[in-house]
CSV table of C-alpha atoms in Angstrom, one decimal:
chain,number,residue,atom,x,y,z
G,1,UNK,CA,71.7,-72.4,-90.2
G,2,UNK,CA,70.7,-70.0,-93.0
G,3,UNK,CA,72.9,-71.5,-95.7
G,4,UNK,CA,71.6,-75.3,-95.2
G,5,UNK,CA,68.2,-73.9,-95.4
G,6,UNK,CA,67.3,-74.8,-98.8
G,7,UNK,CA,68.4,-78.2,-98.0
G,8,UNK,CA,66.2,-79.4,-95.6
G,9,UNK,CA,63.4,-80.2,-98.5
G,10,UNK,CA,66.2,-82.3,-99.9
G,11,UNK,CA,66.7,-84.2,-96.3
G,12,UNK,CA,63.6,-84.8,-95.7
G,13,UNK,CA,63.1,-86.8,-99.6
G,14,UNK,CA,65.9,-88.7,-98.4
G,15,UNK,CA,64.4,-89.9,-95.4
G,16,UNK,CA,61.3,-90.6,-97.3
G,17,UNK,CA,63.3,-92.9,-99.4
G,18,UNK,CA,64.8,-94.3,-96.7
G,19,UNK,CA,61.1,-95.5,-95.2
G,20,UNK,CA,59.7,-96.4,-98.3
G,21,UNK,CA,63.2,-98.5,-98.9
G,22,UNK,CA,62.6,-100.1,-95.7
G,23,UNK,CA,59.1,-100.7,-96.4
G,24,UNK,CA,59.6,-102.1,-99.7
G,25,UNK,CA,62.2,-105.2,-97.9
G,26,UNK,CA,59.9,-106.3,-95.4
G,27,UNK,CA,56.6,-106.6,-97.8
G,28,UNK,CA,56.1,-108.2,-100.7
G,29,UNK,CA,54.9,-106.5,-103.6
G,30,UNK,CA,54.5,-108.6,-106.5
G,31,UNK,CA,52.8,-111.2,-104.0
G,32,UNK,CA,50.5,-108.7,-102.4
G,33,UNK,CA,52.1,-109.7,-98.7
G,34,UNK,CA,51.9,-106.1,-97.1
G,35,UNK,CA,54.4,-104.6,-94.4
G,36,UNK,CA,53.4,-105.4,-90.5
G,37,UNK,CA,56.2,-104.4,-88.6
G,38,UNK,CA,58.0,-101.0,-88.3
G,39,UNK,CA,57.1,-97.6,-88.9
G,40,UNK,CA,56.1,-98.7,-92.3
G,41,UNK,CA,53.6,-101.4,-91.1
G,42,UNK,CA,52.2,-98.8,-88.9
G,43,UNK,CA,51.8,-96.4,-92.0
G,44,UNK,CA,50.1,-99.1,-94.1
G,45,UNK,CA,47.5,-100.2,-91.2
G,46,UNK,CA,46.6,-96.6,-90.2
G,47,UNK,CA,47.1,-94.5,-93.7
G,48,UNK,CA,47.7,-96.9,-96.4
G,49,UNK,CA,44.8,-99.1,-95.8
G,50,UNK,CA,42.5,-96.5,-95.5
G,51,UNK,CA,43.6,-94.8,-98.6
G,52,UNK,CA,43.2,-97.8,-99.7
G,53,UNK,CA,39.5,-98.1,-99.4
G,54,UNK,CA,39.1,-94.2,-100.4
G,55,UNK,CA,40.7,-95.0,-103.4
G,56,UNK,CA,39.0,-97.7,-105.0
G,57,UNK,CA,35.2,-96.3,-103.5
G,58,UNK,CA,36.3,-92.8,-105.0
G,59,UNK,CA,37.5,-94.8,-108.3
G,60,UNK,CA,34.0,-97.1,-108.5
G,61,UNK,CA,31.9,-93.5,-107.9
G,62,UNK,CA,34.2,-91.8,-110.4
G,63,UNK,CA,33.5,-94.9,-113.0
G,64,UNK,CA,35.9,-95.6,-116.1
G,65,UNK,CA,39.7,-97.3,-116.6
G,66,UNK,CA,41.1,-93.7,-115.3
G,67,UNK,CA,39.3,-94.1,-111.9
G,68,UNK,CA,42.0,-94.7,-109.5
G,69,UNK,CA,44.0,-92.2,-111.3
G,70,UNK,CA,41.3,-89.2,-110.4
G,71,UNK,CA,41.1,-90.4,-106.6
G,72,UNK,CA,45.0,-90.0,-106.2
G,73,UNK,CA,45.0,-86.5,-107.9
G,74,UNK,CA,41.8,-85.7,-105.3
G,75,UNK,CA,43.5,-86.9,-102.6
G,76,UNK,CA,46.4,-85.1,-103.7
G,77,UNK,CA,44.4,-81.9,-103.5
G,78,UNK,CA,42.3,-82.8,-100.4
G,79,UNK,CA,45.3,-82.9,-98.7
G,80,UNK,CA,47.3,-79.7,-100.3
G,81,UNK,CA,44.1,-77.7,-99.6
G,82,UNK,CA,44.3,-78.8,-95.7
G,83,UNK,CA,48.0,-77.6,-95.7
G,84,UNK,CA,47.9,-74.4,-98.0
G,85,UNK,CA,46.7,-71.8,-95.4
G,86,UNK,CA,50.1,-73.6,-93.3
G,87,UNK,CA,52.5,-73.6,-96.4
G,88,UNK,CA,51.3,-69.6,-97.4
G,89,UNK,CA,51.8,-68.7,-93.4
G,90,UNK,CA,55.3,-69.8,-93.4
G,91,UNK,CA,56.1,-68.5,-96.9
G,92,UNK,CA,54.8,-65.1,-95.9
G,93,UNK,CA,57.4,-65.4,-93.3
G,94,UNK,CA,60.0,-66.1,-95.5
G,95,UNK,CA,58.9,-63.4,-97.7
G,96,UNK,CA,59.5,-61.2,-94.3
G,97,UNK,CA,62.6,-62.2,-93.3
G,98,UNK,CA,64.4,-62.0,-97.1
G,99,UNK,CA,62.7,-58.0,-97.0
G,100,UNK,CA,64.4,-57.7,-93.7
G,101,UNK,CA,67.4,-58.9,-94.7
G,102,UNK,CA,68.0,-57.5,-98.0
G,103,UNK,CA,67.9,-54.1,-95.5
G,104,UNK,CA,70.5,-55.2,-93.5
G,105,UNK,CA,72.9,-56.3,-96.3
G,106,UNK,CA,75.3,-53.3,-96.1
G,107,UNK,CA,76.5,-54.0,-92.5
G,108,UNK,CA,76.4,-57.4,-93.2
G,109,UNK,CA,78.4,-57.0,-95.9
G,110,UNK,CA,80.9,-55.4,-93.6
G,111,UNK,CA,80.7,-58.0,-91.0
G,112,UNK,CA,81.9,-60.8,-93.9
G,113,UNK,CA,84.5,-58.3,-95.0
G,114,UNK,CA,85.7,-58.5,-91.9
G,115,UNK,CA,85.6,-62.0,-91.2
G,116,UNK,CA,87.6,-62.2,-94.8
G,117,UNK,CA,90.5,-60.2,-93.1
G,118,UNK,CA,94.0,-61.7,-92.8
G,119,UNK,CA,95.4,-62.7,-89.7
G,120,UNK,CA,92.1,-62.0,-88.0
G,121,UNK,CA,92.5,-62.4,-84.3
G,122,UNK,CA,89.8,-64.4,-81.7
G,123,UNK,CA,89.2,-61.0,-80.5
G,124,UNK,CA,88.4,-59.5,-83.5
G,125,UNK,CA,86.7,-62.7,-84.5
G,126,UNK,CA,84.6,-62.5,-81.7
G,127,UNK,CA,83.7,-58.5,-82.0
G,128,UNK,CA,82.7,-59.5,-85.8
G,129,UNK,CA,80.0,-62.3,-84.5
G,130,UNK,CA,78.6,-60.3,-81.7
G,131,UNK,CA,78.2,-57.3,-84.5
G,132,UNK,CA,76.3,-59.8,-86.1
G,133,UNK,CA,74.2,-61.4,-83.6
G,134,UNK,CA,73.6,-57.7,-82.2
G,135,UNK,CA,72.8,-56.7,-86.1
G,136,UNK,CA,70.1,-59.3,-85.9
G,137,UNK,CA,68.5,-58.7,-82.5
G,138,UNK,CA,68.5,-55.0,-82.4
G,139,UNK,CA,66.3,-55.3,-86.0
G,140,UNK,CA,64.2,-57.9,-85.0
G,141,UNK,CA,65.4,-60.4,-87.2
G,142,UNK,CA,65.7,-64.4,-86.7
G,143,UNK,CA,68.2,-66.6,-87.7
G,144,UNK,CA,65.5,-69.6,-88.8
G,145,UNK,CA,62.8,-67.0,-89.7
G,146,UNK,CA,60.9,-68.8,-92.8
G,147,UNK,CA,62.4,-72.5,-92.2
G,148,UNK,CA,59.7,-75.0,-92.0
G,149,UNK,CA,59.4,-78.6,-92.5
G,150,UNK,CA,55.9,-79.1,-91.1
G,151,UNK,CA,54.2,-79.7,-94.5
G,152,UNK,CA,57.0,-81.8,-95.9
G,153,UNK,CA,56.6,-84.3,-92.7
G,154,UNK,CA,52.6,-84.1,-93.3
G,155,UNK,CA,52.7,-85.4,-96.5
G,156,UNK,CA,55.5,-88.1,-96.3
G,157,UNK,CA,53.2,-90.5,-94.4
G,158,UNK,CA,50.6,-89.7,-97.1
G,159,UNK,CA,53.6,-90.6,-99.9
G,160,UNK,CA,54.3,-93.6,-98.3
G,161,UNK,CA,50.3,-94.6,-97.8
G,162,UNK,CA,49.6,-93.6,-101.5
G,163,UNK,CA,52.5,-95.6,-102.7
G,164,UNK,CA,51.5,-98.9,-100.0
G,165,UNK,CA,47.7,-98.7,-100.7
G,166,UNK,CA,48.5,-99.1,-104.7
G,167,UNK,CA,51.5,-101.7,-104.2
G,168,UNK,CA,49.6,-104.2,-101.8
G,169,UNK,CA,45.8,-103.7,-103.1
G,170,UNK,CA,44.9,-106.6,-106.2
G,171,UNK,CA,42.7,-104.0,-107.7
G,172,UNK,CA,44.8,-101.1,-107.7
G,173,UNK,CA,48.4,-102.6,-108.5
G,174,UNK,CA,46.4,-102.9,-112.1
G,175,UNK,CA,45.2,-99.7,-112.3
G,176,UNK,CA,45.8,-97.4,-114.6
G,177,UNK,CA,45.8,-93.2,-115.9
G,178,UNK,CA,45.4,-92.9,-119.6
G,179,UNK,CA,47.0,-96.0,-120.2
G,180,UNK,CA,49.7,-95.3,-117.4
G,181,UNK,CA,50.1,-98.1,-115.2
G,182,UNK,CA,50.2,-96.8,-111.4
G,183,UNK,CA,51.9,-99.7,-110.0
G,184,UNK,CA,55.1,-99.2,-112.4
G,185,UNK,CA,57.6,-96.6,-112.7
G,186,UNK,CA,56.1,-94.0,-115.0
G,187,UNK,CA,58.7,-91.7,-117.3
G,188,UNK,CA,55.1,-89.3,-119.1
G,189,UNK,CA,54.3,-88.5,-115.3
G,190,UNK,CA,57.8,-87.7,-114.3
G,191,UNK,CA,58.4,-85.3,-117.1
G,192,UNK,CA,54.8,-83.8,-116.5
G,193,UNK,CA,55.6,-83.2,-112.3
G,194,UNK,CA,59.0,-81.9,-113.3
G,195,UNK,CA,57.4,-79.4,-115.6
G,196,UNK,CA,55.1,-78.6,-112.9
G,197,UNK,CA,58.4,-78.3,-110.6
G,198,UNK,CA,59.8,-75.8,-113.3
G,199,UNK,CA,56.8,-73.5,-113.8
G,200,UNK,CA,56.8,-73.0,-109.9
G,201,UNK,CA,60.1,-72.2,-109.9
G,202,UNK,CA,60.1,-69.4,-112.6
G,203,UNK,CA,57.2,-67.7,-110.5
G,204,UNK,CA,59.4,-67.7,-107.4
G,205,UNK,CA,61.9,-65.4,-109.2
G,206,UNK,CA,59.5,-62.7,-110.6
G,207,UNK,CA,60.1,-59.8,-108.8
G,208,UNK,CA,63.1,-61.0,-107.4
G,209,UNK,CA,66.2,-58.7,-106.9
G,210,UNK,CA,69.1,-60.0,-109.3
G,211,UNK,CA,71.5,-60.8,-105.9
G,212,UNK,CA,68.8,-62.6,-104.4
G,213,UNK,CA,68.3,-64.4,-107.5
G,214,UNK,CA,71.3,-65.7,-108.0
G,215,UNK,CA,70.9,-67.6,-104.4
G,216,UNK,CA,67.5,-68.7,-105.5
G,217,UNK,CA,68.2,-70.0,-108.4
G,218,UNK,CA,70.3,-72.9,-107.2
G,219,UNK,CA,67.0,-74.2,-105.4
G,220,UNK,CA,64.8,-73.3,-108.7
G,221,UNK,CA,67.1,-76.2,-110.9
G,222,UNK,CA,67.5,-78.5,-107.4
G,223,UNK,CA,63.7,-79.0,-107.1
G,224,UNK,CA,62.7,-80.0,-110.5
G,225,UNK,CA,65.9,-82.5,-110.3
G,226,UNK,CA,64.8,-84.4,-107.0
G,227,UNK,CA,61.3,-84.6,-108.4
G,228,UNK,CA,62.2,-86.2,-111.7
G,229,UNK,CA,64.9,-88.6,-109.6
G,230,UNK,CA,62.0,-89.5,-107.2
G,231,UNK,CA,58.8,-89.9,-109.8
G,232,UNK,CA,61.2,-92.4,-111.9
G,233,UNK,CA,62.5,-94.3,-108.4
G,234,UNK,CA,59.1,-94.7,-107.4
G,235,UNK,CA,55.7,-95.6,-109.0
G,236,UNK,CA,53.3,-94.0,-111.0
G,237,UNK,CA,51.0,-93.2,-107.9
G,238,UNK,CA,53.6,-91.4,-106.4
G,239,UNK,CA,54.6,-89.5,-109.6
G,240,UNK,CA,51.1,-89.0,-110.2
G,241,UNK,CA,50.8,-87.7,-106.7
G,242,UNK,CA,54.0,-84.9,-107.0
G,243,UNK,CA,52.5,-84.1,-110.3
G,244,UNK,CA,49.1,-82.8,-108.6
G,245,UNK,CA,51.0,-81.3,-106.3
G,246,UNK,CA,53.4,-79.3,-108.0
G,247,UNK,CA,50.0,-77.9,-110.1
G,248,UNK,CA,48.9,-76.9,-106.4
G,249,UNK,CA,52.2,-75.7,-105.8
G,250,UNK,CA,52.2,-73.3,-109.0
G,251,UNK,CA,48.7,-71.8,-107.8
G,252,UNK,CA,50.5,-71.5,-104.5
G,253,UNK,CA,53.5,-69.5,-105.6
G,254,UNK,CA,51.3,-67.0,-108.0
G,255,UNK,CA,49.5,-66.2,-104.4
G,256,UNK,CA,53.0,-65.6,-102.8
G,257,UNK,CA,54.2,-63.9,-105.9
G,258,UNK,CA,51.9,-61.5,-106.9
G,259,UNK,CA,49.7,-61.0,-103.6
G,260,UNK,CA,51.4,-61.9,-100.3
G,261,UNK,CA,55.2,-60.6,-101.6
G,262,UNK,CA,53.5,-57.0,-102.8
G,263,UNK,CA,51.8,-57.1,-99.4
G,264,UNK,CA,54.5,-57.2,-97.0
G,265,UNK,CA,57.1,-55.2,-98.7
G,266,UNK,CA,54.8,-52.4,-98.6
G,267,UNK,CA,54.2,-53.0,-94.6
G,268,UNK,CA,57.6,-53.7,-94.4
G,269,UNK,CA,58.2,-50.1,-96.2
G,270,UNK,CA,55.8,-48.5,-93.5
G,271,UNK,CA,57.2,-50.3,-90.4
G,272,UNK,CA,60.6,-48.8,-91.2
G,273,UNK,CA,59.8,-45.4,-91.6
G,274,UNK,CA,58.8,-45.5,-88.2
G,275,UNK,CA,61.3,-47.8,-86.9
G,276,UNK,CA,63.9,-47.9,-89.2
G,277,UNK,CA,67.2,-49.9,-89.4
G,278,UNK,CA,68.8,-50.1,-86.1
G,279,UNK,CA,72.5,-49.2,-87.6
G,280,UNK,CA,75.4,-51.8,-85.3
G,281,UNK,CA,78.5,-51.5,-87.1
G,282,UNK,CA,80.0,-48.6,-90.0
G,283,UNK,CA,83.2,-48.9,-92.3
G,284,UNK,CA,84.7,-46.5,-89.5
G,285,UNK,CA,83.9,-49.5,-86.9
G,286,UNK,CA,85.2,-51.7,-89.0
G,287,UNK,CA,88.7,-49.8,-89.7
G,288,UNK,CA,89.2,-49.0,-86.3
G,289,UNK,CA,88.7,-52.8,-85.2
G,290,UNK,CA,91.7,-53.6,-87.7
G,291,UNK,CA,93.9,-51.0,-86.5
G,292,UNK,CA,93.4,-51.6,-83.1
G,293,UNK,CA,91.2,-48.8,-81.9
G,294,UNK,CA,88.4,-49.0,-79.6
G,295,UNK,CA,85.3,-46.9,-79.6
G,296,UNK,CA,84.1,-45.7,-76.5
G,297,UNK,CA,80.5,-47.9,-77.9
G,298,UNK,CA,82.6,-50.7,-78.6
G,299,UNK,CA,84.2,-50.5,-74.6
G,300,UNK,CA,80.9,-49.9,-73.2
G,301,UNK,CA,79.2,-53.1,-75.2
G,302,UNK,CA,82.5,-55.4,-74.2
G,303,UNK,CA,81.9,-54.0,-70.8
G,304,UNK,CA,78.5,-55.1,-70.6
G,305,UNK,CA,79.3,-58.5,-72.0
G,306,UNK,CA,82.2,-59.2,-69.6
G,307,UNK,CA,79.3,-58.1,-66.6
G,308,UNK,CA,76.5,-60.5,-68.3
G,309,UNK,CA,79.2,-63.5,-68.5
G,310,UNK,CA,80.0,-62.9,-64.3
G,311,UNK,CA,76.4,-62.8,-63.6
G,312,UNK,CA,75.7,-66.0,-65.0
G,313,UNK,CA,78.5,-67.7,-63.7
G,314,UNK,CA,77.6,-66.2,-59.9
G,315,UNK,CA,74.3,-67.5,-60.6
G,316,UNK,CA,75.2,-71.0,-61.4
G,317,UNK,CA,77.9,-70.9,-58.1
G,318,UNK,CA,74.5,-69.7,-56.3
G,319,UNK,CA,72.9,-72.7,-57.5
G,320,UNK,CA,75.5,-75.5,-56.7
């Protein structure tokens, strides 16, 4: 699960295409005939037409050509405000679980030296992955710790009403930013929510060790390149809208950088010099597995596997 993490952002844009695709074929744009059926007709009556109304009260209060613009980018921040103590909660927990790890990286690094092994046998195969699931639980540590999609799913419905209220409203498909029409496909706001995308990403990796950087870094290039695909597949709303909130995201990260990340590597620091790293496997562990010995530890843990697999299967004979 750990190495598709940093793809989930990326499935969940896809499936936002995939709506507003959807949505897009059974309304009618150019002649203002909106979506009613399907998930995206539900979207537009419940979140689109609202927006709607925000928008263009927000953009007659605000006053001036750039009106509707100013509403989108409040919006934007209305909502990003709502979901920053969520978004800082779960990156604080990803901040955790990459401190954990990175202490737990030289027995994992013999657990995948193992698994590299020629001719490795579904015994040995198996002693490698209960090392490592034993690794994990004996330190506390979760296989999904810091994975989260809740703010992503949040704010797709508001994508898609953003995107709806300007497509299907007679004042706002004509609006415009600084001479940047919100209703067309917009290349100035694209490069401007990519920068934004690029700046965030730099942050990240201050303070960074250079292994986990290397992993990181990956993500840093993919997230700028999905948000200059999707601000030029999409209107000038909705680049305008990822460009407000990749300026969030920057303030975001420089709270995660340089106050949440300080934060918990020094608790982290303090919790292990009371409890420190629970140590599952050793080279010694490892050569002996190869050549066929068995530690007494290593006969007393297959022991007690062997004794938790009978339990379970009396119990479910007890329960037939």
């Amino acid at each position: 699960m750990k190495k598709y993490r940093k793809y989930l952002g990326l499935l969940a844009l896809v499936v936002l295409v995939a709506l507003i695709v959807t949505g897009c074929s059974s309304g009618n744009p150019q002649k203002g005939i909106p979506p009613h059926g399907g998930i995206y007709g539900w979207i537009y009556t419940w979140i689109g037409i609202p927006l709607q109304n925000v928008m263009i009260k927000t953009a007659q209060a605000i006053k001036g050509a750039n009106g509707a613009g100013w509403s989108i980018a409040i919006i934007t921040l209305v909502v990003r405000t709502i979901l920053l103590p969520l978004m800082l909660i779960q990156q604080k927990k990803s901040v955790t679980q990459q401190e954990k790890m990175s202490r737990l990286q030289p027995q994992m690094k013999l657990i995948q030296e193992g698994m590299k092994h020629k001719r490795l046998s579904p015994a040995q195969q198996m002693q490698l992955t209960n090392w490592q699931r034993e690794l994990y639980q004996k330190n506390h540590v979760s296989l999904t710790g810091g994975i989260g999609c809740l703010p992503i799913l949040i704010q797709m419905p508001i994508m898609i009403g953003i995107y709806s209220a300007v497509a299907y409203s007679s004042v706002l498909r004509h609006a415009t930013f600084f001479g940047i029409s919100l209703n067309n496909k917009s290349v100035v706001l694209a490069i401007v929510a990519t920068v934004f995308a690029v700046i965030q990403g730099y942050i990240s990796l201050i303070g960074v060790p250079e292994e986990q950087k290397k992993t990181m870094q990956s993500m840093m290039f993919m997230n700028p390149i999905m948000t200059l695909f999707f601000s030029l597949s999409f209107s000038g709303a909705l680049a305008l809208y990822w460009a407000a909130g990749n300026l969030v995201s920057i303030v975001q990260q420089l709270i995660v950088t340089f106050i949440i990340t300080p934060s918990e590597k020094k608790r982290i620091s303090n919790e292990l010099k009371e409890n420190p790293i629970e140590v599952v496997v050793t080279k010694k562990d490892l050569d002996d597995l190869f050549n066929g010995k068995t530690s007494a530890k290593e006969q007393k843990h297959t022991s007690a596997l062997h004794e938790d697999l009978r339990k379970r299967n009396q119990g479910k004979q007890n329960r037939k």
